PDB file of C-alpha atoms in Angstrom:
ATOM      1  CA  MET A   1     -89.669-167.353 -24.789  1.00 53.00           C
ATOM      2  CA  THR A   2     -89.362-168.126 -28.247  1.00 71.00           C
ATOM      3  CA  THR A   3     -88.951-172.073 -29.365  1.00 76.00           C
ATOM      4  CA  THR A   4     -85.853-173.346 -30.497  1.00 81.00           C
ATOM      5  CA  PRO A   5     -84.353-175.074 -33.506  1.00 75.00           C
ATOM      6  CA  ASP A   6     -82.165-177.387 -31.372  1.00 80.00           C
ATOM      7  CA  GLN A   7     -86.066-177.781 -29.089  1.00 82.00           C
ATOM      8  CA  ILE A   8     -88.351-178.876 -31.855  1.00 73.00           C
ATOM      9  CA  LEU A   9     -85.938-181.157 -32.880  1.00 72.00           C
ATOM     10  CA  THR A  10     -85.442-182.450 -29.507  1.00 78.00           C
ATOM     11  CA  LEU A  11     -89.320-183.125 -28.978  1.00 75.00           C
ATOM     12  CA  GLY A  12     -89.329-184.687 -33.089  1.00 71.00           C
ATOM     13  CA  ARG A  13     -86.244-186.705 -32.146  1.00 70.00           C
ATOM     14  CA  SER A  14     -88.561-188.178 -28.951  1.00 76.00           C
ATOM     15  CA  LEU A  15     -90.892-189.124 -31.722  1.00 75.00           C
ATOM     16  CA  LYS A  16     -89.387-191.043 -34.139  1.00 74.00           C
ATOM     17  CA  LEU A  17     -89.564-188.030 -36.941  1.00 73.00           C
ATOM     18  CA  THR A  18     -87.789-188.691 -39.942  1.00 74.00           C
ATOM     19  CA  THR A  19     -84.398-186.197 -38.499  1.00 76.00           C
ATOM     20  CA  ARG A  20     -84.058-185.094 -41.703  1.00 78.00           C
ATOM     21  CA  VAL A  21     -87.288-183.860 -42.695  1.00 74.00           C
ATOM     22  CA  LEU A  22     -87.089-182.105 -39.045  1.00 75.00           C
ATOM     23  CA  ALA A  23     -83.913-180.385 -39.843  1.00 82.00           C
ATOM     24  CA  ASP A  24     -85.812-179.568 -42.998  1.00 80.00           C
ATOM     25  CA  TRP A  25     -88.733-177.661 -41.943  1.00 73.00           C
ATOM     26  CA  VAL A  26     -87.126-176.038 -39.159  1.00 78.00           C
ATOM     27  CA  ALA A  27     -84.928-174.287 -41.334  1.00 83.00           C
ATOM     28  CA  GLY A  28     -87.203-171.943 -42.829  1.00 78.00           C
ATOM     29  CA  ALA A  29     -89.286-171.483 -40.003  1.00 82.00           C
ATOM     30  CA  THR A  30     -90.097-168.923 -37.915  1.00 85.00           C
ATOM     31  CA  GLY A  31     -90.872-168.382 -34.157  1.00 84.00           C
ATOM     32  CA  GLU A  32     -94.660-168.849 -34.783  1.00 86.00           C
ATOM     33  CA  GLN A  33     -93.717-171.318 -36.942  1.00 82.00           C
ATOM     34  CA  LEU A  34     -91.896-172.726 -35.072  1.00 83.00           C
ATOM     35  CA  ASP A  35     -94.215-172.409 -30.885  1.00 87.00           C
ATOM     36  CA  ALA A  36     -97.406-173.613 -32.942  1.00 83.00           C
ATOM     37  CA  LEU A  37     -94.644-177.375 -33.820  1.00 80.00           C
ATOM     38  CA  ALA A  38     -93.626-177.017 -30.081  1.00 84.00           C
ATOM     39  CA  GLY A  39     -97.217-177.242 -29.185  1.00 86.00           C
ATOM     40  CA  LEU A  40     -98.258-179.831 -31.246  1.00 81.00           C
ATOM     41  CA  PHE A  41     -94.935-181.553 -30.361  1.00 80.00           C
ATOM     42  CA  THR A  42     -95.608-181.582 -27.099  1.00 87.00           C
ATOM     43  CA  ALA A  43     -99.265-182.886 -27.035  1.00 86.00           C
ATOM     44  CA  GLU A  44     -97.890-185.962 -29.176  1.00 83.00           C
ATOM     45  CA  ALA A  45     -96.004-187.033 -27.005  1.00 84.00           C
ATOM     46  CA  ALA A  46     -98.265-186.396 -24.156  1.00 88.00           C
ATOM     47  CA  SER A  47    -101.036-188.629 -25.527  1.00 89.00           C
ATOM     48  CA  ARG A  48     -99.005-190.963 -27.271  1.00 87.00           C
ATOM     49  CA  ASP A  49     -97.450-191.820 -23.679  1.00 91.00           C
ATOM     50  CA  ALA A  50    -100.882-191.695 -21.994  1.00 93.00           C
ATOM     51  CA  SER A  51    -102.270-194.403 -24.514  1.00 94.00           C
ATOM     52  CA  HIS A  52     -99.078-196.889 -23.579  1.00 94.00           C
ATOM     53  CA  ARG A  53     -99.793-196.459 -20.112  1.00 96.00           C
ATOM     54  CA  ALA A  54    -103.398-197.281 -20.967  1.00 96.00           C
ATOM     55  CA  ARG A  55    -102.289-200.681 -22.738  1.00 97.00           C
ATOM     56  CA  LEU A  56     -99.708-201.980 -20.205  1.00 97.00           C
ATOM     57  CA  LEU A  57    -103.422-201.768 -17.318  1.00 97.00           C
ATOM     58  CA  LYS A  58    -105.798-203.391 -20.011  1.00 97.00           C
ATOM     59  CA  LYS A  59    -102.142-206.269 -20.362  1.00 96.00           C
ATOM     60  CA  ALA A  60    -102.043-206.017 -16.180  1.00 97.00           C
ATOM     61  CA  ARG A  61    -104.505-207.555 -15.426  1.00 96.00           C
ATOM     62  CA  LEU A  62    -105.923-206.680 -12.371  1.00 97.00           C
ATOM     63  CA  PRO A  63    -109.212-207.168 -11.476  1.00 96.00           C
ATOM     64  CA  GLN A  64    -108.931-204.649  -8.938  1.00 94.00           C
ATOM     65  CA  HIS A  65    -107.556-201.364  -9.577  1.00 92.00           C
ATOM     66  CA  LYS A  66    -106.285-200.057  -5.862  1.00 96.00           C
ATOM     67  CA  THR A  67    -104.136-197.879  -5.194  1.00 97.00           C
ATOM     68  CA  LEU A  68    -101.140-197.062  -2.106  1.00 97.00           C
ATOM     69  CA  GLU A  69    -102.822-193.857  -1.393  1.00 96.00           C
ATOM     70  CA  GLY A  70    -104.054-194.006   2.535  1.00 93.00           C
ATOM     71  CA  TYR A  71    -103.169-197.972   2.426  1.00 95.00           C
ATOM     72  CA  SER A  72    -101.570-198.473   6.454  1.00 94.00           C
ATOM     73  CA  TRP A  73     -98.526-200.234   6.923  1.00 95.00           C
ATOM     74  CA  ALA A  74     -99.346-200.369  10.074  1.00 93.00           C
ATOM     75  CA  ALA A  75     -99.445-203.623  10.256  1.00 91.00           C
ATOM     76  CA  ILE A  76     -96.721-204.943   7.881  1.00 97.00           C
ATOM     77  CA  THR A  77     -92.980-205.984   8.928  1.00 97.00           C
ATOM     78  CA  LEU A  78     -90.010-204.543   6.627  1.00 97.00           C
ATOM     79  CA  PRO A  79     -87.931-206.636   6.424  1.00 94.00           C
ATOM     80  CA  ALA A  80     -84.102-204.394   7.475  1.00 93.00           C
ATOM     81  CA  GLY A  81     -82.667-202.530   4.866  1.00 92.00           C
ATOM     82  CA  MET A  82     -86.258-202.028   3.038  1.00 95.00           C
ATOM     83  CA  THR A  83     -87.787-199.125   3.247  1.00 97.00           C
ATOM     84  CA  ARG A  84     -91.107-197.867   2.282  1.00 97.00           C
ATOM     85  CA  THR A  85     -90.774-195.819  -0.423  1.00 97.00           C
ATOM     86  CA  GLN A  86     -88.039-198.191  -1.931  1.00 97.00           C
ATOM     87  CA  ILE A  87     -91.373-200.321  -2.011  1.00 98.00           C
ATOM     88  CA  THR A  88     -93.133-198.158  -3.063  1.00 98.00           C
ATOM     89  CA  GLY A  89     -90.244-196.754  -5.354  1.00 98.00           C
ATOM     90  CA  LEU A  90     -90.555-199.520  -7.351  1.00 98.00           C
ATOM     91  CA  GLU A  91     -86.884-199.763  -6.365  1.00 98.00           C
ATOM     92  CA  PHE A  92     -86.847-203.366  -6.191  1.00 98.00           C
ATOM     93  CA  ILE A  93     -88.290-204.399 -10.242  1.00 98.00           C
ATOM     94  CA  GLU A  94     -84.784-203.145 -11.908  1.00 97.00           C
ATOM     95  CA  PRO A  95     -82.393-205.668 -10.127  1.00 97.00           C
ATOM     96  CA  ALA A  96     -85.128-207.858 -10.237  1.00 97.00           C
ATOM     97  CA  GLU A  97     -85.598-208.462  -6.553  1.00 97.00           C
ATOM     98  CA  ASP A  98     -88.775-210.121  -5.598  1.00 98.00           C
ATOM     99  CA  LEU A  99     -91.115-209.448  -2.361  1.00 98.00           C
ATOM    100  CA  ILE A 100     -93.076-212.202  -0.308  1.00 98.00           C
ATOM    101  CA  CYS A 101     -96.004-210.852   1.273  1.00 98.00           C
ATOM    102  CA  ILE A 102     -96.424-213.680   3.560  1.00 97.00           C
ATOM    103  CA  GLY A 103     -99.902-213.334   6.455  1.00 96.00           C
ATOM    104  CA  ASP A 104    -103.453-214.111   6.966  1.00 93.00           C
ATOM    105  CA  VAL A 105    -106.558-213.743   4.790  1.00 90.00           C
ATOM    106  CA  GLY A 106    -107.575-209.770   4.169  1.00 88.00           C
ATOM    107  CA  THR A 107    -104.148-208.259   5.591  1.00 93.00           C
ATOM    108  CA  GLY A 108    -103.449-206.063   2.673  1.00 95.00           C
ATOM    109  CA  LYS A 109    -100.749-208.642   0.600  1.00 97.00           C
ATOM    110  CA  THR A 110    -103.509-208.657  -2.005  1.00 97.00           C
ATOM    111  CA  HIS A 111    -103.471-204.050  -1.682  1.00 97.00           C
ATOM    112  CA  LEU A 112    -100.009-203.683  -2.083  1.00 98.00           C
ATOM    113  CA  ALA A 113     -99.867-205.883  -4.659  1.00 98.00           C
ATOM    114  CA  LEU A 114    -102.649-205.333  -6.433  1.00 98.00           C
ATOM    115  CA  ALA A 115    -101.339-200.897  -5.792  1.00 98.00           C
ATOM    116  CA  LEU A 116     -97.601-201.792  -6.965  1.00 98.00           C
ATOM    117  CA  ALA A 117     -99.259-203.429 -10.606  1.00 98.00           C
ATOM    118  CA  ARG A 118    -100.846-200.157 -10.868  1.00 98.00           C
ATOM    119  CA  THR A 119     -97.984-197.546 -10.332  1.00 98.00           C
ATOM    120  CA  ALA A 120     -95.401-199.208 -12.993  1.00 98.00           C
ATOM    121  CA  CYS A 121     -97.484-199.618 -15.118  1.00 98.00           C
ATOM    122  CA  LEU A 122     -98.470-195.424 -14.879  1.00 97.00           C
ATOM    123  CA  ALA A 123     -94.526-195.433 -14.654  1.00 96.00           C
ATOM    124  CA  GLY A 124     -94.034-196.835 -17.804  1.00 96.00           C
ATOM    125  CA  ILE A 125     -93.164-199.976 -16.516  1.00 98.00           C
ATOM    126  CA  GLU A 126     -94.779-203.830 -17.854  1.00 98.00           C
ATOM    127  CA  ALA A 127     -96.512-205.890 -14.923  1.00 98.00           C
ATOM    128  CA  ARG A 128     -98.931-208.180 -14.850  1.00 98.00           C
ATOM    129  CA  PHE A 129    -101.771-210.220 -11.923  1.00 98.00           C
ATOM    130  CA  TYR A 130    -102.303-213.325 -12.201  1.00 98.00           C
ATOM    131  CA  THR A 131    -104.044-215.002  -8.852  1.00 97.00           C
ATOM    132  CA  VAL A 132    -101.271-219.112  -8.408  1.00 97.00           C
ATOM    133  CA  SER A 133    -104.705-221.068  -9.287  1.00 96.00           C
ATOM    134  CA  SER A 134    -105.241-218.888 -12.628  1.00 97.00           C
ATOM    135  CA  LEU A 135    -101.675-219.223 -13.770  1.00 98.00           C
ATOM    136  CA  VAL A 136    -101.136-223.286 -12.751  1.00 97.00           C
ATOM    137  CA  MET A 137    -104.273-223.705 -15.013  1.00 97.00           C
ATOM    138  CA  ALA A 138    -103.620-221.307 -18.175  1.00 98.00           C
ATOM    139  CA  LEU A 139     -99.788-222.950 -18.223  1.00 98.00           C
ATOM    140  CA  ARG A 140    -102.010-226.401 -18.252  1.00 97.00           C
ATOM    141  CA  ARG A 141    -104.052-225.620 -21.045  1.00 98.00           C
ATOM    142  CA  ALA A 142    -101.147-224.386 -23.139  1.00 98.00           C
ATOM    143  CA  LYS A 143     -98.975-227.800 -22.653  1.00 97.00           C
ATOM    144  CA  THR A 144    -102.357-229.783 -23.723  1.00 97.00           C
ATOM    145  CA  GLU A 145    -102.718-227.944 -26.190  1.00 98.00           C
ATOM    146  CA  ASP A 146     -98.982-227.567 -27.310  1.00 98.00           C
ATOM    147  CA  ARG A 147     -97.923-223.796 -26.389  1.00 98.00           C
ATOM    148  CA  LEU A 148     -96.339-224.152 -23.619  1.00 98.00           C
ATOM    149  CA  ASP A 149     -93.164-222.712 -24.317  1.00 97.00           C
ATOM    150  CA  ARG A 150     -95.673-219.272 -25.990  1.00 98.00           C
ATOM    151  CA  LEU A 151     -97.583-218.821 -22.986  1.00 98.00           C
ATOM    152  CA  LEU A 152     -93.960-219.213 -20.946  1.00 98.00           C
ATOM    153  CA  ALA A 153     -92.349-216.517 -23.584  1.00 98.00           C
ATOM    154  CA  GLU A 154     -95.587-214.654 -22.297  1.00 97.00           C
ATOM    155  CA  LEU A 155     -94.896-214.286 -18.470  1.00 98.00           C
ATOM    156  CA  ALA A 156     -90.904-213.334 -19.636  1.00 98.00           C
ATOM    157  CA  ARG A 157     -91.671-210.499 -20.872  1.00 97.00           C
ATOM    158  CA  PRO A 158     -93.467-207.783 -17.774  1.00 98.00           C
ATOM    159  CA  ARG A 159     -90.325-206.662 -15.352  1.00 98.00           C
ATOM    160  CA  LEU A 160     -93.052-207.287 -12.918  1.00 98.00           C
ATOM    161  CA  LEU A 161     -94.992-210.785 -12.508  1.00 98.00           C
ATOM    162  CA  ILE A 162     -97.337-210.316  -9.531  1.00 98.00           C
ATOM    163  CA  LEU A 163     -98.434-214.281  -8.489  1.00 98.00           C
ATOM    164  CA  ASP A 164    -101.370-214.084  -5.834  1.00 98.00           C
ATOM    165  CA  GLU A 165    -103.209-216.224  -2.851  1.00 96.00           C
ATOM    166  CA  LEU A 166    -100.083-218.800  -3.612  1.00 97.00           C
ATOM    167  CA  GLY A 167    -101.602-221.742  -0.892  1.00 93.00           C
ATOM    168  CA  TYR A 168    -104.665-220.436  -1.421  1.00 90.00           C
ATOM    169  CA  LEU A 169    -105.760-224.032  -3.499  1.00 89.00           C
ATOM    170  CA  PRO A 170    -103.246-226.900  -3.389  1.00 86.00           C
ATOM    171  CA  ILE A 171    -101.164-227.815  -6.477  1.00 92.00           C
ATOM    172  CA  ASP A 172    -100.467-231.202  -7.987  1.00 91.00           C
ATOM    173  CA  ALA A 173     -97.024-232.232  -8.231  1.00 90.00           C
ATOM    174  CA  ASP A 174     -97.481-230.912 -12.638  1.00 94.00           C
ATOM    175  CA  GLY A 175     -99.050-228.215 -10.999  1.00 95.00           C
ATOM    176  CA  GLY A 176     -95.872-227.061  -9.515  1.00 95.00           C
ATOM    177  CA  ARG A 177     -93.397-227.817 -11.881  1.00 95.00           C
ATOM    178  CA  LEU A 178     -95.197-226.162 -14.259  1.00 97.00           C
ATOM    179  CA  LEU A 179     -95.196-222.938 -11.589  1.00 97.00           C
ATOM    180  CA  PHE A 180     -91.214-223.107 -11.831  1.00 96.00           C
ATOM    181  CA  GLN A 181     -91.078-223.155 -14.780  1.00 97.00           C
ATOM    182  CA  VAL A 182     -92.006-219.689 -14.813  1.00 98.00           C
ATOM    183  CA  ILE A 183     -90.073-219.031 -11.323  1.00 97.00           C
ATOM    184  CA  ALA A 184     -87.384-220.258 -12.551  1.00 97.00           C
ATOM    185  CA  GLN A 185     -87.046-217.563 -15.908  1.00 97.00           C
ATOM    186  CA  ALA A 186     -87.634-215.579 -14.090  1.00 98.00           C
ATOM    187  CA  TYR A 187     -85.031-215.511 -11.329  1.00 97.00           C
ATOM    188  CA  GLU A 188     -82.960-212.993 -11.533  1.00 96.00           C
ATOM    189  CA  HIS A 189     -84.863-211.222 -14.623  1.00 97.00           C
ATOM    190  CA  GLN A 190     -88.082-210.258 -13.182  1.00 98.00           C
ATOM    191  CA  ALA A 191     -88.452-209.111 -10.768  1.00 98.00           C
ATOM    192  CA  LEU A 192     -92.057-211.334  -8.256  1.00 98.00           C
ATOM    193  CA  VAL A 193     -93.986-210.062  -6.024  1.00 98.00           C
ATOM    194  CA  ILE A 194     -95.728-213.627  -4.420  1.00 98.00           C
ATOM    195  CA  THR A 195     -99.185-213.701  -1.898  1.00 98.00           C
ATOM    196  CA  THR A 196     -99.181-215.659   0.599  1.00 97.00           C
ATOM    197  CA  ASN A 197    -101.453-217.372   3.495  1.00 95.00           C
ATOM    198  CA  GLN A 198     -98.573-220.268   4.709  1.00 95.00           C
ATOM    199  CA  ASP A 199     -94.475-219.425   5.522  1.00 95.00           C
ATOM    200  CA  LEU A 200     -92.139-220.924   3.569  1.00 95.00           C
ATOM    201  CA  SER A 201     -91.955-224.501   5.526  1.00 95.00           C
ATOM    202  CA  ALA A 202     -95.365-224.711   4.544  1.00 94.00           C
ATOM    203  CA  TRP A 203     -94.972-224.619   0.567  1.00 95.00           C
ATOM    204  CA  GLY A 204     -93.492-228.563   0.609  1.00 93.00           C
ATOM    205  CA  THR A 205     -97.442-228.903   1.271  1.00 91.00           C
ATOM    206  CA  ILE A 206     -98.689-226.612  -0.732  1.00 92.00           C
ATOM    207  CA  PHE A 207     -96.641-228.188  -3.594  1.00 90.00           C
ATOM    208  CA  GLY A 208     -96.550-231.969  -2.325  1.00 87.00           C
ATOM    209  CA  ASP A 209     -92.825-231.724  -3.195  1.00 91.00           C
ATOM    210  CA  ASP A 210     -90.230-231.075  -0.284  1.00 94.00           C
ATOM    211  CA  ASN A 211     -87.447-230.662  -2.696  1.00 95.00           C
ATOM    212  CA  LEU A 212     -89.627-229.024  -5.850  1.00 94.00           C
ATOM    213  CA  ALA A 213     -90.572-226.207  -2.715  1.00 95.00           C
ATOM    214  CA  ALA A 214     -86.606-226.216  -1.471  1.00 96.00           C
ATOM    215  CA  ALA A 215     -85.565-225.542  -5.550  1.00 96.00           C
ATOM    216  CA  ILE A 216     -88.435-222.507  -5.764  1.00 96.00           C
ATOM    217  CA  ILE A 217     -87.989-221.024  -2.163  1.00 96.00           C
ATOM    218  CA  ASP A 218     -83.895-221.193  -2.530  1.00 96.00           C
ATOM    219  CA  ARG A 219     -84.395-219.313  -6.030  1.00 95.00           C
ATOM    220  CA  LEU A 220     -86.626-216.665  -4.435  1.00 96.00           C
ATOM    221  CA  ILE A 221     -85.096-215.533  -1.032  1.00 94.00           C
ATOM    222  CA  HIS A 222     -81.679-214.836  -3.364  1.00 95.00           C
ATOM    223  CA  HIS A 223     -82.183-211.577  -4.114  1.00 95.00           C
ATOM    224  CA  GLY A 224     -86.144-212.223  -2.441  1.00 96.00           C
ATOM    225  CA  ARG A 225     -87.262-210.283   0.308  1.00 97.00           C
ATOM    226  CA  LEU A 226     -89.767-211.114   3.275  1.00 97.00           C
ATOM    227  CA  LEU A 227     -92.704-208.413   4.383  1.00 98.00           C
ATOM    228  CA  ARG A 228     -94.669-209.921   6.578  1.00 97.00           C
ATOM    229  CA  PHE A 229     -98.699-208.884   7.774  1.00 97.00           C
ATOM    230  CA  THR A 230     -99.874-209.460  10.816  1.00 94.00           C
ATOM    231  CA  GLY A 231    -103.713-208.035  11.975  1.00 77.00           C
ATOM    232  CA  SER A 232    -107.248-208.959  11.913  1.00 72.00           C
ATOM    233  CA  SER A 233    -108.367-209.206   7.977  1.00 66.00           C
ATOM    234  CA  TYR A 234    -109.878-205.517   7.471  1.00 61.00           C
ATOM    235  CA  ARG A 235    -112.725-207.126   5.256  1.00 59.00           C
ATOM    236  CA  LEU A 236    -113.968-209.007   8.241  1.00 60.00           C
ATOM    237  CA  ALA A 237    -113.749-206.128  10.489  1.00 62.00           C
ATOM    238  CA  HIS A 238    -115.884-203.739   7.804  1.00 62.00           C
ATOM    239  CA  ALA A 239    -117.959-207.023   7.439  1.00 63.00           C
ATOM    240  CA  LEU A 240    -121.732-205.958   6.365  1.00 62.00           C
ATOM    241  CA  LEU A 241    -123.409-209.684   7.395  1.00 61.00           C
ATOM    242  CA  HIS A 242    -122.139-208.191  11.336  1.00 56.00           C
ATOM    243  CA  GLY A 243    -125.574-208.679  13.201  1.00 55.00           C
ATOM    244  CA  ASP A 244    -125.949-207.723  16.541  1.00 52.00           C
ATOM    245  CA  GLU A 245    -123.262-209.983  18.343  1.00 54.00           C
ATOM    246  CA  THR A 246    -120.497-209.908  15.861  1.00 53.00           C
ATOM    247  CA  ALA A 247    -121.095-206.167  15.623  1.00 50.00           C
ATOM    248  CA  GLY A 248    -117.660-203.920  16.678  1.00 50.00           C
ATOM    249  CA  ASN A 249    -116.723-207.599  17.068  1.00 56.00           C
ATOM    250  CA  PRO A 250    -114.177-209.055  13.869  1.00 52.00           C
ATOM    251  CA  ASP A 251    -112.689-211.529  15.799  1.00 56.00           C
ATOM    252  CA  LYS A 252    -115.577-213.155  16.960  1.00 56.00           C
ATOM    253  CA  MET A 253    -116.561-212.827  13.773  1.00 50.00           C
ATOM    254  CA  ALA A 254    -114.259-214.658  12.180  1.00 51.00           C
ATOM    255  CA  GLY A 255    -114.316-217.563  14.859  1.00 54.00           C
ATOM    256  CA  ILE A 256    -117.927-217.898  13.557  1.00 45.00           C
ATOM    257  CA  ILE A 257    -117.136-218.783   9.707  1.00 45.00           C
ATOM    258  CA  ALA A 258    -113.999-220.796  10.220  1.00 44.00           C
ATOM    259  CA  THR A 259    -116.727-222.970  12.793  1.00 41.00           C
ATOM    260  CA  LYS A 260    -119.067-223.488   9.110  1.00 38.00           C
TER     261      LYS A 260
END
């Protein structure tokens, strides 16, 4: 079927081409010329879309490219009223809701966070990934160099912000206050995915300040959902380091590591 002039105008507008120039060219175009223009515009739109997604993936700073394909949800307890499809469909991003992923090391928290960030980028949604320790260091450096406001503005742009490994390393009072600024400005504006090995009741220890921890938790739980991860470590279960005494027994391997 021959492409119509209206279809060409619609494609051209999607590429932000000048409407008047388009109209002049389309007015006298033959059917074959309209088909050629449609093919050109469609290919250009696809190319721009692919480049945009590639730029988003690069800006996300993902340390690994994880996907949701084959991801096991068996050991994850979802909050009441939330389904797996709502999470994988990124339905929490538009209303700026938060996901707090709590569980032991190796239970799939970071994998899920990375996969959600990648899914967002491929859907044209800007995302950014940080470990909490690296973010605190970046905030400290920005404060020392008198560019903290600029970094906070940059952190406010992505619609999805991943904060990985909260609680794995201690945060002093100054670092806690800097991290609070990130979470406070994200409140009701950005969706956060936070992974941690510590229950909310222990966050006062993480931040070294119960009042600061309470202020952070207060903002997160208002529009947040808690995902609890259980089970043994995937990495231990598939470790190459297993010897004869630990082969096929990740719990025993974990016990040996814990005594070192």
